[in-house]
mmCIF file of C-alpha atoms in Angstrom:
data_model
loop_
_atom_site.group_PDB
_atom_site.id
_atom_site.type_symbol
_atom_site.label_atom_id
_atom_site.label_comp_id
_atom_site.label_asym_id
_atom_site.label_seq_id
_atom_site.Cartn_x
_atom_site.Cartn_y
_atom_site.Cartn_z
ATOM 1 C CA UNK A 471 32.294 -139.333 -50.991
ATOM 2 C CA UNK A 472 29.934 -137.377 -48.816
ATOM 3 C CA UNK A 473 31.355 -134.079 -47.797
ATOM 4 C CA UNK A 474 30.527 -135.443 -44.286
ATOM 5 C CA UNK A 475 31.008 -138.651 -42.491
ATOM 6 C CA UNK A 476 27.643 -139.603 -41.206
ATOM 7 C CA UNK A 477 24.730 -140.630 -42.427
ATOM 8 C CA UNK A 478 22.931 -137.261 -43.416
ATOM 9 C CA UNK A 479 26.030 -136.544 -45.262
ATOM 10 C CA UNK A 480 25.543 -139.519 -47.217
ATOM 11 C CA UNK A 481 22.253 -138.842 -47.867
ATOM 12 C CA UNK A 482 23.169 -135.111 -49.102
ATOM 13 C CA UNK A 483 25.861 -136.764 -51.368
ATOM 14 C CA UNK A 484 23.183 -139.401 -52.992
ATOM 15 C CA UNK A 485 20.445 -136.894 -53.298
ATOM 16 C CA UNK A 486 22.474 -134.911 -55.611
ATOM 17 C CA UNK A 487 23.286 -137.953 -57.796
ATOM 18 C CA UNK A 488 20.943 -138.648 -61.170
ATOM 19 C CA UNK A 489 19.515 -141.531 -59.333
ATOM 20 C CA UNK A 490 20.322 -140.229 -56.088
ATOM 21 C CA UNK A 491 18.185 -141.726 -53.428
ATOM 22 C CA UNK A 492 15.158 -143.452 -55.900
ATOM 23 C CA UNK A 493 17.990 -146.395 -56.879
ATOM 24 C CA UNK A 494 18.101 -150.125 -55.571
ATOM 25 C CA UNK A 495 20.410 -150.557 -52.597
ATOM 26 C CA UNK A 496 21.942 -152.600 -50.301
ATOM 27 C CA UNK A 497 23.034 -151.228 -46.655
ATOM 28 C CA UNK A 498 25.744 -153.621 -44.971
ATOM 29 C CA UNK A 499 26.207 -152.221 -41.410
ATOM 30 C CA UNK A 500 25.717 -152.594 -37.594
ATOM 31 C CA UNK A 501 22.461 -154.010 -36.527
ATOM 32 C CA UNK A 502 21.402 -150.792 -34.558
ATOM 33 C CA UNK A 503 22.561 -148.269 -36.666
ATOM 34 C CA UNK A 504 20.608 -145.244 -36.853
ATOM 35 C CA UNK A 505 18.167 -145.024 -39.453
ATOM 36 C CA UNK A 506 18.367 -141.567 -41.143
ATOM 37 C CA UNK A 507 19.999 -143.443 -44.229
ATOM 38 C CA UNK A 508 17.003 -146.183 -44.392
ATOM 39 C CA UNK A 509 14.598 -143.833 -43.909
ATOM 40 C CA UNK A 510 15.717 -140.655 -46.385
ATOM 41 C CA UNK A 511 15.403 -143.804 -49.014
ATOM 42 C CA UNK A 512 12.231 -144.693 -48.495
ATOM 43 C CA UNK A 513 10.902 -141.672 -48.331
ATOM 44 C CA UNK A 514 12.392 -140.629 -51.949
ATOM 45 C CA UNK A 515 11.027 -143.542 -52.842
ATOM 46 C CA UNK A 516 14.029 -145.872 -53.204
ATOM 47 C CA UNK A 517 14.031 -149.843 -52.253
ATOM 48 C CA UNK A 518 16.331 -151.004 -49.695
ATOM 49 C CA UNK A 519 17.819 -154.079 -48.273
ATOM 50 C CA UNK A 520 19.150 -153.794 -44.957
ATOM 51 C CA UNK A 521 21.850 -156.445 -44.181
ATOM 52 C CA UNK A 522 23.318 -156.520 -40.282
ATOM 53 C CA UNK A 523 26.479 -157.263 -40.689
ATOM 54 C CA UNK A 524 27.588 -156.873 -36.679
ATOM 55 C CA UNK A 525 26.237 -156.778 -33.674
ATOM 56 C CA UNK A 526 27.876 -154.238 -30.630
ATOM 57 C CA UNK A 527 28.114 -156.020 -27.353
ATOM 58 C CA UNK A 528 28.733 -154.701 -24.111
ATOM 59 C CA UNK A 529 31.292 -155.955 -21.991
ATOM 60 C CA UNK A 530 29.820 -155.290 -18.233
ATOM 61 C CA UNK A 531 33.191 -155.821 -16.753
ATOM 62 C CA UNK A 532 35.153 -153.486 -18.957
ATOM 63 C CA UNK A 533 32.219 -150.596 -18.757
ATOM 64 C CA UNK A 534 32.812 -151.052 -14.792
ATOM 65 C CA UNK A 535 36.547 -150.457 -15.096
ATOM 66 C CA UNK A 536 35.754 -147.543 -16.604
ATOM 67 C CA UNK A 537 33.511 -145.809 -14.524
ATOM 68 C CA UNK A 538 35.368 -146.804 -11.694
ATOM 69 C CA UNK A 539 38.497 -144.894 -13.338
ATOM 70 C CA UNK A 540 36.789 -141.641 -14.127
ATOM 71 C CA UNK A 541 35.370 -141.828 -10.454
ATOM 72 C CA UNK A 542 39.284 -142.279 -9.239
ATOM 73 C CA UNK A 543 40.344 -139.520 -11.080
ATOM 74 C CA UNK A 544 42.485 -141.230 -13.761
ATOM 75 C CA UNK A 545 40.715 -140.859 -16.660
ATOM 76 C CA UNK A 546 40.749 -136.862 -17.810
ATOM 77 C CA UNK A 547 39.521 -137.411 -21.348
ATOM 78 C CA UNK A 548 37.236 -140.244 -22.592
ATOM 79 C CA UNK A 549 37.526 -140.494 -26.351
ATOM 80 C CA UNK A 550 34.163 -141.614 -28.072
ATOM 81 C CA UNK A 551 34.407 -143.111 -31.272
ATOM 82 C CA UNK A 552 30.230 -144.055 -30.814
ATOM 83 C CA UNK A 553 27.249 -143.354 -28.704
ATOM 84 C CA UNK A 554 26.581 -146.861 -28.015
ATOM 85 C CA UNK A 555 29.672 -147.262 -25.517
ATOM 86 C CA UNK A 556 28.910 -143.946 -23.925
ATOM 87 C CA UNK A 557 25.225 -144.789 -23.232
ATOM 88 C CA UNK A 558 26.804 -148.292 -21.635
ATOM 89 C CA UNK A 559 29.280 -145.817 -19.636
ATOM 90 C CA UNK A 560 26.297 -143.513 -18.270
ATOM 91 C CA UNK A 561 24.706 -146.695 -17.125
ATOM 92 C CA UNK A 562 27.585 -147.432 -14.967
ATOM 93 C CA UNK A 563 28.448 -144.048 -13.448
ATOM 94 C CA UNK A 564 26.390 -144.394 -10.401
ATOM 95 C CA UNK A 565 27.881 -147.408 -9.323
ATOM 96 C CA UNK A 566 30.777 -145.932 -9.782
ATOM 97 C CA UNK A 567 29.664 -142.974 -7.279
ATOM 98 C CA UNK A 568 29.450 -140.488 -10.419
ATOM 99 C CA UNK A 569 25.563 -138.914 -9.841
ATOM 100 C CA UNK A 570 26.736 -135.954 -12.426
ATOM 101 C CA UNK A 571 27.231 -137.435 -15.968
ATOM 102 C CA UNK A 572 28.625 -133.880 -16.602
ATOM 103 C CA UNK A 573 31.501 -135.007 -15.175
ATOM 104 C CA UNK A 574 33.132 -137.334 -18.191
ATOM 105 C CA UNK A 575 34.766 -135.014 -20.511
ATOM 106 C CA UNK A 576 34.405 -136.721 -23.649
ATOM 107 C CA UNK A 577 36.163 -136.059 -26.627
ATOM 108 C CA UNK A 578 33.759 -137.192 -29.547
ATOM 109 C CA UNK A 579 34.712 -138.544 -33.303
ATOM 110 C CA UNK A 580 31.967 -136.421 -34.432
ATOM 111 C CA UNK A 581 28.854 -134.749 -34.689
ATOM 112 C CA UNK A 582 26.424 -137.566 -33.983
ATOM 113 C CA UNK A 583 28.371 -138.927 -31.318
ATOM 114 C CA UNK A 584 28.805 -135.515 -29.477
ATOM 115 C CA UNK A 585 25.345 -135.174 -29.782
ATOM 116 C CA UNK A 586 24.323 -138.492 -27.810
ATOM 117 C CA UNK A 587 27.423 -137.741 -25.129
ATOM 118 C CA UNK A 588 25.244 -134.214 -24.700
ATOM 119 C CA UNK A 589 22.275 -136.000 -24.623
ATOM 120 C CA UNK A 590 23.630 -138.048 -21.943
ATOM 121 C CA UNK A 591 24.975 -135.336 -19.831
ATOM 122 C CA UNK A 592 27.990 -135.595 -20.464
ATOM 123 C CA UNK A 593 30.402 -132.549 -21.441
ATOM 124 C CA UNK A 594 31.638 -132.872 -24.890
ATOM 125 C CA UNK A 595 34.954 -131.292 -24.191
ATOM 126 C CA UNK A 596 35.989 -131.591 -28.307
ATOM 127 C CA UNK A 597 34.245 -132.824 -31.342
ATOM 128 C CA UNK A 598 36.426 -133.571 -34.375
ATOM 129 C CA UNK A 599 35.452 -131.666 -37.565
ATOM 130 C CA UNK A 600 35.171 -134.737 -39.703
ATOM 131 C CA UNK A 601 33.997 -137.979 -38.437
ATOM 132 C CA UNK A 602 37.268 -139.764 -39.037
ATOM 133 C CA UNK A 603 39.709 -140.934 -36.797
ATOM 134 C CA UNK A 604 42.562 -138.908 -38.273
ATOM 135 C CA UNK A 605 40.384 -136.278 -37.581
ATOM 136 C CA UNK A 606 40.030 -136.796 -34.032
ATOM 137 C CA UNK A 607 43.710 -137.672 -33.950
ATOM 138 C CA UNK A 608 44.737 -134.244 -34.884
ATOM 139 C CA UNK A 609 41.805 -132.578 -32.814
ATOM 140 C CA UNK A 610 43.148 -134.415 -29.461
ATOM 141 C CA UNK A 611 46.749 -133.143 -30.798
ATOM 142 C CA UNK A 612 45.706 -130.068 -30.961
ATOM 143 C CA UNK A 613 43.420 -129.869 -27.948
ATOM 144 C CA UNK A 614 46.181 -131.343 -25.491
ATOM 145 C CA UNK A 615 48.522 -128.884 -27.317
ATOM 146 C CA UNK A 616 46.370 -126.204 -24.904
ATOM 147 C CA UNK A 617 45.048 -127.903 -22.217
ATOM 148 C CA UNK A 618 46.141 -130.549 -19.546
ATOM 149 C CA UNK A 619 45.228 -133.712 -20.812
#
């Protein structure tokens, strides 16, 4: 196991293997993942088969009900789990009457994620330590433990 939950921990935890990242292998995963895996490969001179397993749609509807409840006031913390949503979120805002993306406080599953919220403008009010969701679980515990949420 990588000693962290993303992609450039999992290329860390190959590179140090005997084969590390020169073997054969086969990536199952969602059709626009990022490609720091794919690419770390390649360049080490591994092969590798890239297999889209899913596909992330957007649901317009649902991305509307959510901008329109941040712009109401009733959403305080928006939990991120993945950029893709948030990028579909920051779409909506100005419909929504939200000009300042710095206004959704997210609270991000990790690293990568907080990273595209920030990108986005958006204030990444937490960002679990490990990209797991009983990570995030105890950081919203414990951030809610000190803060009105």
């Amino acid at each position: 196991l990588p000693a962290e939950f993303h992609a450039e921990g999992l290329v860390a935890a190959l590179a140090a293997e005997p084969k590390g990242l020169t073997a054969r292998f086969l990536l199952v995963r969602a059709e626009t993942a990022r490609d720091v895996l794919p690419d770390a490969i390649r360049a080490a001179g591994g092969t590798l088969d890239v297999a889209p397993a899913y596909r992330a749609v957007t649901d317009p509807a649902a991305v509307a009900r959510a901008a329109a409840a941040l712009a109401a006031g009733q959403v305080e913390l928006l939990v991120a789990a993945s950029g893709a949503p948030l990028t579909a979120l920051a779409e909506a805002l100005p419909a929504a009457g939200i000009t300042d993306p710095a206004f959704v406080r997210v609270a991000a599953i990790g690293p990568v994620t907080a990273a595209r919220a920030a990108e986005l403008g958006m204030t990444v009010a937490l960002t679990a330590p490990r990209a797991t969701l009983e990570s995030l679980v105890e950081s919203l515990v414990a951030h809610c433990g000190r803060e009105d949420c």
